[in-house]
DNA sequence: CGTTCACTTGAAAGTGTTCAATTACTGTGG
DNA sequence: CCACAGTAATTGAACACTTTCAAGTGAACG
């Protein structure tokens, strides 16, 4: 919780801290900062809901610390996870259009969020062109992200989805200053499955398979990335006939000469279009 | 091509026409309109590309007439269709963030688009608060749409996806003043499949199945919606064992007493969670 | 210490894909 | 106007991937 200062027994952040979180660089920031605009923080405990579907919208949130999920709920009450926001991510953009939140956000850990009253933001945008453009930019970025998600759901196999999920987590952890190799999942297999359009069993099995291959080590929620490049380029494991052959071959080899069976190289050949 | 007037041998639209297309109502429109801001139209022939991935972004487009597709291209050159924009839809929002288009847009028919230079738009937003809010609103709406798409790809069966696709087309045609029952598909099975995360064969088979059941009539690109409500509520056809039974029963019935086999009612029972 | 929830793993089933063959369109040039 | 080539759509059969169902293990927490 680097950003923020105490005032009235609460944490507040100034505009610069908010922009830094969002990875927005504003050259004339100092002149804006002079006004000492402050944004209030709010804390949520794990499991608490930040907003619900249909709830009136009037403020955006930025994640300062902690982990969350956002979700849609279909007509039968089933959750569809849309994203796993973490530090620097923005929440609530989908509420602008209808002035009601279109999704639900839930804390997966204790969280510290910064409140961005939408009216305050737009007013700011009016006096500072850079801020205005920053807002358009952030919204556009969210859209691009969703499009990438659609592309992934539309085109990739289960294994490729899980692999990309791990890679993106790795990226984000490293951006946040944590290890990109060794980290803990903050969400259940069920939530991952929902996010990726898979069942929790498929997620579990896929992680186990990656583990067996040696691309990762997995134990419950602890993940260790061993072959990042292999994960990045993986599109589809070989069809089961050849995979069966390969597995058999590997078993033979490892049985014969106690050598560690498959490595990143030996799986490169299976990274197919 | 109702909107637009001639000037310098080209079509132009004023702000009111643009807002009407976007379904945005601005109460103080008349005062803005006074300035006689005009936006230029551009025509594209079927097959032409409006913008490519990576191309510098500086203008948004609104579809005034015609049909298009937008798509992503993966590292192997495969298309992933993202949307099928038509009258009133906006194009190019994904380019704002990186100042480069993140997707490609292609005309599926001859099109008439209105150019909205982004700078002109933001300037307008600065002088007219309602316009500014309209822009945020439109971008938020795009995001909500993508989220709905993610939800659909993540949760629905092939049949449900195709059904929803038909329903949404029906909605949009009726909004545009065309028949909501009888229309022509402007895209190939391949493009539909890409959009829905399915193969073209699955799309074709599913349409044939709907046809056989009597929910729609399909002949090549001509679609006639017969049981709109059934399509709307369809989530998943029954598992093949019971479906086989059902089909057999239907065949028996129709063979026995020449009655039209299945109707909307008889399929209601299969609309399951 | 027992209950609960998350996770793993196996076996069977089902949905959707792939491959392949056939038919139907579309547009072009003779 | 027709033939022809090329693209689009349909359909069947075999197969593969993912899910479903089920059982069992493990960790967390009162």
PDB file of N, CA and C in Angstrom, chain A residues 79-138:
ATOM      1  N   UNK A  79     -22.517 -18.070 -12.304  1.00  0.00           N
ATOM      2  CA  UNK A  79     -21.494 -17.037 -12.443  1.00  0.00           C
ATOM      3  C   UNK A  79     -20.711 -17.231 -13.732  1.00  0.00           C
ATOM      4  N   UNK A  80     -20.388 -16.125 -14.370  1.00  0.00           N
ATOM      5  CA  UNK A  80     -19.428 -16.152 -15.477  1.00  0.00           C
ATOM      6  C   UNK A  80     -18.349 -15.139 -15.136  1.00  0.00           C
ATOM      7  N   UNK A  81     -17.178 -15.621 -14.794  1.00  0.00           N
ATOM      8  CA  UNK A  81     -16.105 -14.715 -14.408  1.00  0.00           C
ATOM      9  C   UNK A  81     -15.591 -13.973 -15.637  1.00  0.00           C
ATOM     10  N   UNK A  82     -15.445 -12.662 -15.521  1.00  0.00           N
ATOM     11  CA  UNK A  82     -15.010 -11.828 -16.643  1.00  0.00           C
ATOM     12  C   UNK A  82     -13.556 -11.408 -16.522  1.00  0.00           C
ATOM     13  N   UNK A  83     -13.086 -11.211 -15.320  1.00  0.00           N
ATOM     14  CA  UNK A  83     -11.716 -10.742 -15.152  1.00  0.00           C
ATOM     15  C   UNK A  83     -11.281 -10.945 -13.710  1.00  0.00           C
ATOM     16  N   UNK A  84      -9.977 -10.879 -13.517  1.00  0.00           N
ATOM     17  CA  UNK A  84      -9.401 -10.950 -12.181  1.00  0.00           C
ATOM     18  C   UNK A  84      -8.589  -9.686 -11.943  1.00  0.00           C
ATOM     19  N   UNK A  85      -9.240  -8.591 -11.605  1.00  0.00           N
ATOM     20  CA  UNK A  85      -8.523  -7.326 -11.448  1.00  0.00           C
ATOM     21  C   UNK A  85      -7.516  -7.393 -10.308  1.00  0.00           C
ATOM     22  N   UNK A  86      -6.396  -6.742 -10.498  1.00  0.00           N
ATOM     23  CA  UNK A  86      -5.410  -6.590  -9.432  1.00  0.00           C
ATOM     24  C   UNK A  86      -4.782  -5.214  -9.548  1.00  0.00           C
ATOM     25  N   UNK A  87      -3.745  -4.989  -8.790  1.00  0.00           N
ATOM     26  CA  UNK A  87      -3.176  -3.648  -8.662  1.00  0.00           C
ATOM     27  C   UNK A  87      -3.067  -2.905  -9.999  1.00  0.00           C
ATOM     28  N   UNK A  88      -3.616  -1.719 -10.040  1.00  0.00           N
ATOM     29  CA  UNK A  88      -3.535  -0.885 -11.229  1.00  0.00           C
ATOM     30  C   UNK A  88      -4.717  -1.039 -12.158  1.00  0.00           C
ATOM     31  N   UNK A  89      -5.562  -2.031 -11.896  1.00  0.00           N
ATOM     32  CA  UNK A  89      -6.718  -2.224 -12.779  1.00  0.00           C
ATOM     33  C   UNK A  89      -7.865  -1.320 -12.365  1.00  0.00           C
ATOM     34  N   UNK A  90      -8.683  -1.029 -13.334  1.00  0.00           N
ATOM     35  CA  UNK A  90      -9.821  -0.150 -13.100  1.00  0.00           C
ATOM     36  C   UNK A  90     -11.102  -0.967 -13.092  1.00  0.00           C
ATOM     37  N   UNK A  91     -12.026  -0.586 -12.244  1.00  0.00           N
ATOM     38  CA  UNK A  91     -13.293  -1.301 -12.105  1.00  0.00           C
ATOM     39  C   UNK A  91     -14.452  -0.351 -12.363  1.00  0.00           C
ATOM     40  N   UNK A  92     -15.488  -0.856 -12.979  1.00  0.00           N
ATOM     41  CA  UNK A  92     -16.738  -0.106 -13.032  1.00  0.00           C
ATOM     42  C   UNK A  92     -17.027   0.578 -14.347  1.00  0.00           C
ATOM     43  N   UNK A  93     -16.100   0.491 -15.301  1.00  0.00           N
ATOM     44  CA  UNK A  93     -16.298   1.195 -16.571  1.00  0.00           C
ATOM     45  C   UNK A  93     -17.591   0.778 -17.262  1.00  0.00           C
ATOM     46  N   UNK A  94     -17.982  -0.483 -17.026  1.00  0.00           N
ATOM     47  CA  UNK A  94     -19.184  -0.962 -17.710  1.00  0.00           C
ATOM     48  C   UNK A  94     -20.460  -0.313 -17.170  1.00  0.00           C
ATOM     49  N   UNK A  95     -20.339   0.447 -16.089  1.00  0.00           N
ATOM     50  CA  UNK A  95     -21.533   1.068 -15.522  1.00  0.00           C
ATOM     51  C   UNK A  95     -21.863   2.425 -16.115  1.00  0.00           C
ATOM     52  N   UNK A  96     -20.924   2.986 -16.861  1.00  0.00           N
ATOM     53  CA  UNK A  96     -21.110   4.348 -17.362  1.00  0.00           C
ATOM     54  C   UNK A  96     -22.320   4.444 -18.280  1.00  0.00           C
ATOM     55  N   UNK A  97     -22.418   3.478 -19.179  1.00  0.00           N
ATOM     56  CA  UNK A  97     -23.436   3.583 -20.218  1.00  0.00           C
ATOM     57  C   UNK A  97     -24.852   3.692 -19.665  1.00  0.00           C
ATOM     58  N   UNK A  98     -25.237   2.695 -18.848  1.00  0.00           N
ATOM     59  CA  UNK A  98     -26.630   2.672 -18.392  1.00  0.00           C
ATOM     60  C   UNK A  98     -26.777   3.286 -17.002  1.00  0.00           C
ATOM     61  N   UNK A  99     -25.684   3.859 -16.487  1.00  0.00           N
ATOM     62  CA  UNK A  99     -25.678   4.404 -15.128  1.00  0.00           C
ATOM     63  C   UNK A  99     -25.985   3.343 -14.081  1.00  0.00           C
ATOM     64  N   UNK A 100     -25.866   2.085 -14.488  1.00  0.00           N
ATOM     65  CA  UNK A 100     -25.981   0.969 -13.552  1.00  0.00           C
ATOM     66  C   UNK A 100     -24.831   0.007 -13.838  1.00  0.00           C
ATOM     67  N   UNK A 101     -24.316  -0.588 -12.796  1.00  0.00           N
ATOM     68  CA  UNK A 101     -23.256  -1.558 -13.018  1.00  0.00           C
ATOM     69  C   UNK A 101     -23.793  -2.746 -13.796  1.00  0.00           C
ATOM     70  N   UNK A 102     -23.037  -3.171 -14.804  1.00  0.00           N
ATOM     71  CA  UNK A 102     -23.450  -4.293 -15.639  1.00  0.00           C
ATOM     72  C   UNK A 102     -22.833  -5.585 -15.145  1.00  0.00           C
ATOM     73  N   UNK A 103     -21.906  -5.490 -14.206  1.00  0.00           N
ATOM     74  CA  UNK A 103     -21.245  -6.683 -13.688  1.00  0.00           C
ATOM     75  C   UNK A 103     -21.082  -6.546 -12.186  1.00  0.00           C
ATOM     76  N   UNK A 104     -20.634  -7.622 -11.599  1.00  0.00           N
ATOM     77  CA  UNK A 104     -20.437  -7.645 -10.155  1.00  0.00           C
ATOM     78  C   UNK A 104     -18.949  -7.770  -9.883  1.00  0.00           C
ATOM     79  N   UNK A 105     -18.481  -7.124  -8.814  1.00  0.00           N
ATOM     80  CA  UNK A 105     -17.067  -7.232  -8.436  1.00  0.00           C
ATOM     81  C   UNK A 105     -16.975  -7.722  -6.999  1.00  0.00           C
ATOM     82  N   UNK A 106     -16.134  -8.729  -6.787  1.00  0.00           N
ATOM     83  CA  UNK A 106     -16.002  -9.354  -5.473  1.00  0.00           C
ATOM     84  C   UNK A 106     -14.520  -9.426  -5.111  1.00  0.00           C
ATOM     85  N   UNK A 107     -14.213  -9.125  -3.867  1.00  0.00           N
ATOM     86  CA  UNK A 107     -12.823  -9.203  -3.394  1.00  0.00           C
ATOM     87  C   UNK A 107     -12.431 -10.649  -3.156  1.00  0.00           C
ATOM     88  N   UNK A 108     -11.302 -11.074  -3.738  1.00  0.00           N
ATOM     89  CA  UNK A 108     -10.788 -12.424  -3.502  1.00  0.00           C
ATOM     90  C   UNK A 108      -9.769 -12.423  -2.362  1.00  0.00           C
ATOM     91  N   UNK A 109      -9.382 -11.247  -1.942  1.00  0.00           N
ATOM     92  CA  UNK A 109      -8.487 -11.090  -0.804  1.00  0.00           C
ATOM     93  C   UNK A 109      -8.842  -9.742  -0.187  1.00  0.00           C
ATOM     94  N   UNK A 110      -8.252  -9.423   0.936  1.00  0.00           N
ATOM     95  CA  UNK A 110      -8.442  -8.079   1.459  1.00  0.00           C
ATOM     96  C   UNK A 110      -7.912  -7.106   0.417  1.00  0.00           C
ATOM     97  N   UNK A 111      -8.658  -6.044   0.187  1.00  0.00           N
ATOM     98  CA  UNK A 111      -8.332  -5.131  -0.907  1.00  0.00           C
ATOM     99  C   UNK A 111      -8.328  -3.687  -0.431  1.00  0.00           C
ATOM    100  N   UNK A 112      -7.513  -2.908  -1.105  1.00  0.00           N
ATOM    101  CA  UNK A 112      -7.559  -1.468  -0.902  1.00  0.00           C
ATOM    102  C   UNK A 112      -7.833  -0.823  -2.254  1.00  0.00           C
ATOM    103  N   UNK A 113      -8.988  -0.183  -2.357  1.00  0.00           N
ATOM    104  CA  UNK A 113      -9.385   0.425  -3.624  1.00  0.00           C
ATOM    105  C   UNK A 113      -9.430   1.940  -3.484  1.00  0.00           C
ATOM    106  N   UNK A 114      -9.189   2.620  -4.587  1.00  0.00           N
ATOM    107  CA  UNK A 114      -9.291   4.072  -4.612  1.00  0.00           C
ATOM    108  C   UNK A 114     -10.574   4.454  -5.338  1.00  0.00           C
ATOM    109  N   UNK A 115     -11.346   5.295  -4.697  1.00  0.00           N
ATOM    110  CA  UNK A 115     -12.604   5.747  -5.294  1.00  0.00           C
ATOM    111  C   UNK A 115     -12.348   6.880  -6.274  1.00  0.00           C
ATOM    112  N   UNK A 116     -12.904   6.741  -7.471  1.00  0.00           N
ATOM    113  CA  UNK A 116     -12.811   7.816  -8.459  1.00  0.00           C
ATOM    114  C   UNK A 116     -14.221   8.251  -8.828  1.00  0.00           C
ATOM    115  N   UNK A 117     -14.797   9.181  -8.104  1.00  0.00           N
ATOM    116  CA  UNK A 117     -16.152   9.644  -8.452  1.00  0.00           C
ATOM    117  C   UNK A 117     -16.180  10.096  -9.905  1.00  0.00           C
ATOM    118  N   UNK A 118     -17.106   9.516 -10.664  1.00  0.00           N
ATOM    119  CA  UNK A 118     -17.088   9.743 -12.111  1.00  0.00           C
ATOM    120  C   UNK A 118     -17.249  11.220 -12.453  1.00  0.00           C
ATOM    121  N   UNK A 119     -18.116  11.903 -11.721  1.00  0.00           N
ATOM    122  CA  UNK A 119     -18.327  13.323 -11.994  1.00  0.00           C
ATOM    123  C   UNK A 119     -17.050  14.122 -11.794  1.00  0.00           C
ATOM    124  N   UNK A 120     -16.343  13.784 -10.710  1.00  0.00           N
ATOM    125  CA  UNK A 120     -15.079  14.450 -10.410  1.00  0.00           C
ATOM    126  C   UNK A 120     -14.098  14.230 -11.571  1.00  0.00           C
ATOM    127  N   UNK A 121     -14.080  13.018 -12.077  1.00  0.00           N
ATOM    128  CA  UNK A 121     -13.162  12.680 -13.164  1.00  0.00           C
ATOM    129  C   UNK A 121     -13.486  13.461 -14.428  1.00  0.00           C
ATOM    130  N   UNK A 122     -14.746  13.472 -14.787  1.00  0.00           N
ATOM    131  CA  UNK A 122     -15.098  14.156 -16.027  1.00  0.00           C
ATOM    132  C   UNK A 122     -14.850  15.659 -15.891  1.00  0.00           C
ATOM    133  N   UNK A 123     -15.106  16.192 -14.703  1.00  0.00           N
ATOM    134  CA  UNK A 123     -14.819  17.607 -14.482  1.00  0.00           C
ATOM    135  C   UNK A 123     -13.324  17.866 -14.683  1.00  0.00           C
ATOM    136  N   UNK A 124     -12.540  16.966 -14.160  1.00  0.00           N
ATOM    137  CA  UNK A 124     -11.091  17.063 -14.292  1.00  0.00           C
ATOM    138  C   UNK A 124     -10.690  17.016 -15.760  1.00  0.00           C
ATOM    139  N   UNK A 125     -11.354  16.133 -16.488  1.00  0.00           N
ATOM    140  CA  UNK A 125     -11.066  15.999 -17.902  1.00  0.00           C
ATOM    141  C   UNK A 125     -11.353  17.282 -18.660  1.00  0.00           C
ATOM    142  N   UNK A 126     -12.321  18.031 -18.152  1.00  0.00           N
ATOM    143  CA  UNK A 126     -12.703  19.251 -18.844  1.00  0.00           C
ATOM    144  C   UNK A 126     -11.653  20.352 -18.662  1.00  0.00           C
ATOM    145  N   UNK A 127     -11.027  20.361 -17.496  1.00  0.00           N
ATOM    146  CA  UNK A 127     -10.022  21.400 -17.258  1.00  0.00           C
ATOM    147  C   UNK A 127      -8.635  20.969 -17.729  1.00  0.00           C
ATOM    148  N   UNK A 128      -8.434  19.666 -17.844  1.00  0.00           N
ATOM    149  CA  UNK A 128      -7.109  19.181 -18.236  1.00  0.00           C
ATOM    150  C   UNK A 128      -7.236  18.179 -19.370  1.00  0.00           C
ATOM    151  N   UNK A 129      -6.891  18.648 -20.545  1.00  0.00           N
ATOM    152  CA  UNK A 129      -7.065  17.819 -21.740  1.00  0.00           C
ATOM    153  C   UNK A 129      -6.376  16.472 -21.609  1.00  0.00           C
ATOM    154  N   UNK A 130      -5.206  16.452 -20.992  1.00  0.00           N
ATOM    155  CA  UNK A 130      -4.467  15.193 -20.880  1.00  0.00           C
ATOM    156  C   UNK A 130      -5.266  14.182 -20.079  1.00  0.00           C
ATOM    157  N   UNK A 131      -5.935  14.664 -19.034  1.00  0.00           N
ATOM    158  CA  UNK A 131      -6.753  13.766 -18.224  1.00  0.00           C
ATOM    159  C   UNK A 131      -7.920  13.227 -19.038  1.00  0.00           C
ATOM    160  N   UNK A 132      -8.503  14.092 -19.815  1.00  0.00           N
ATOM    161  CA  UNK A 132      -9.605  13.648 -20.661  1.00  0.00           C
ATOM    162  C   UNK A 132      -9.134  12.544 -21.590  1.00  0.00           C
ATOM    163  N   UNK A 133      -8.014  12.799 -22.233  1.00  0.00           N
ATOM    164  CA  UNK A 133      -7.530  11.776 -23.154  1.00  0.00           C
ATOM    165  C   UNK A 133      -7.179  10.497 -22.409  1.00  0.00           C
ATOM    166  N   UNK A 134      -6.648  10.645 -21.205  1.00  0.00           N
ATOM    167  CA  UNK A 134      -6.309   9.475 -20.399  1.00  0.00           C
ATOM    168  C   UNK A 134      -7.550   8.622 -20.151  1.00  0.00           C
ATOM    169  N   UNK A 135      -8.672   9.267 -19.924  1.00  0.00           N
ATOM    170  CA  UNK A 135      -9.888   8.500 -19.665  1.00  0.00           C
ATOM    171  C   UNK A 135     -10.336   7.740 -20.903  1.00  0.00           C
ATOM    172  N   UNK A 136     -10.337   8.427 -22.038  1.00  0.00           N
ATOM    173  CA  UNK A 136     -10.669   7.718 -23.275  1.00  0.00           C
ATOM    174  C   UNK A 136      -9.708   6.549 -23.478  1.00  0.00           C
ATOM    175  N   UNK A 137      -8.464   6.813 -23.190  1.00  0.00           N
ATOM    176  CA  UNK A 137      -7.442   5.799 -23.412  1.00  0.00           C
ATOM    177  C   UNK A 137      -7.677   4.572 -22.549  1.00  0.00           C
ATOM    178  N   UNK A 138      -7.967   4.799 -21.275  1.00  0.00           N
ATOM    179  CA  UNK A 138      -8.188   3.671 -20.367  1.00  0.00           C
ATOM    180  C   UNK A 138      -9.404   2.858 -20.796  1.00  0.00           C
TER     181      UNK A 138
END
